[in-house]
Amino acid sequence: MNSIFTFALTFISLVLAAPPTTNGTRFSIDGKTGYFAGTNSYWIGFLTNNRDVDTVLDHISLSGLKILRIWGFNDIVRKPSPGTVWFQLLSSSGSQINTGPDGLQRLDYVVQSAEKRGVKLIINFVNNWSDYGGMPAYVTAFGGSKEGWYTNARAQAQYKAYISAVVSRYINSSAVFAWELANEPRCKGCSTDVIYKWGTDISAYIRSLDRNHMITLGDEGFGLPGATSYPYQTSEGVDFVKNLGIKDLDFGTFHFYPQSWGVGNAAGPAWVKDHASACKKAGKPCLFEEYGTSSDHCNSQRPWQQASLQLAKEGMAADLFWQWGDTLSTGQTHNDGNTIYYGSADAACLITEHVKAINSS
């Protein structure tokens, strides 16, 4: 009996230690295959108070959310004053990756805290936008244009060096859900071959470093059949269906911001359905990775969540609302209009009720 008990404990520990993976068009986390809910927090890796990090991850875990997408980048072109968090200094004369207490050690703590709470992290390597440096910071350091970033040899060499530094740091962590190439990669006016070829190269490079964790692109899901409105077009150089075919990308991602894209809130369920159909055809899971509105959060976004959950066995695997809000030692976290604060009426609708629906499905 004692040996059976020991065997059972060993088996459970091995299941919990195994990294998340795909199972057809669904995800498996800690031995459970199903549909999962989560959120985004771009700022959690930049917090300097460990208790604040723990508070956020405690609240996320208690809410029943399993996946948290975070920024694994913080690029600068000039050194800031001491005590300011930054991860990478970009310079044509020699870039520097900051592994100190105001550098990647901040990200270390997020990963360690997530491990203790069973929260799984999507870690992103670069921003399409200028927030926290991103591709524009690489352009400042290495020249060229933002559209040329994907083929800029010096920029890509440093980008790969940064990826290697981060992946090697957390390669054995149970908290890593997936590595993500970029936040919302776009190449306006470019052939879709540019991002496709870049995604193929970088995902293969990450796979050469880490064969155990999943990899994803991080795009907004532009360019797919179903309608003719802006997000369905390939004007941003993104072809969702084409990119799903990249061998080393394990799942597809898509976002939805109707106000920014010039479409109505009512377009959300069809947007979800069309991506689910593409993912099902490709045999890969779809992650509804970001979505938000600036007002009437519950009534606007609940139909999108419901549409995604209804397609749980038809291509959809999880959804992550943008963005998590909380009250820290310094006060409330950033409110960009989309923020859903812990303990609010919006949270009751879009988190508590949603998780309950998932658990009963």
Short mmCIF file of C-alpha atoms in Angstrom, two decimals, residues 32 34-38 64-66 291 305 308-310 312 317-319 350-361:
data_model
loop_
_atom_site.label_atom_id
_atom_site.label_comp_id
_atom_site.label_asym_id
_atom_site.label_seq_id
_atom_site.Cartn_x
_atom_site.Cartn_y
_atom_site.Cartn_z
CA LYS A 32 -6.20 18.51 -17.64
CA GLY A 34 -10.08 21.60 -21.66
CA TYR A 35 -10.94 25.25 -22.17
CA PHE A 36 -9.15 27.85 -20.01
CA ALA A 37 -9.63 31.47 -19.03
CA GLY A 38 -6.91 34.02 -18.41
CA GLY A 64 -9.86 30.73 -11.38
CA LEU A 65 -7.77 32.19 -14.19
CA LYS A 66 -5.05 29.83 -15.40
CA TYR A 291 -10.03 41.74 -26.26
CA GLN A 305 -16.59 35.09 -24.29
CA SER A 308 -15.50 31.43 -27.70
CA LEU A 309 -16.61 28.95 -25.04
CA GLN A 310 -19.33 27.57 -27.30
CA ALA A 312 -14.44 24.95 -27.15
CA ALA A 317 -9.00 26.65 -26.52
CA ALA A 318 -8.84 29.71 -24.21
CA ASP A 319 -9.47 33.43 -23.91
CA LEU A 350 -16.34 38.68 -17.07
CA ILE A 351 -14.29 36.58 -14.65
CA THR A 352 -16.41 34.90 -11.96
CA GLU A 353 -19.40 34.08 -14.18
CA HIS A 354 -17.17 33.13 -17.11
CA VAL A 355 -15.05 30.75 -15.04
CA LYS A 356 -18.22 29.22 -13.61
CA ALA A 357 -19.56 28.66 -17.13
CA ILE A 358 -16.26 27.03 -18.17
CA ASN A 359 -16.26 24.72 -15.15
CA SER A 360 -19.83 23.61 -15.81
CA SER A 361 -19.38 23.09 -19.55
#
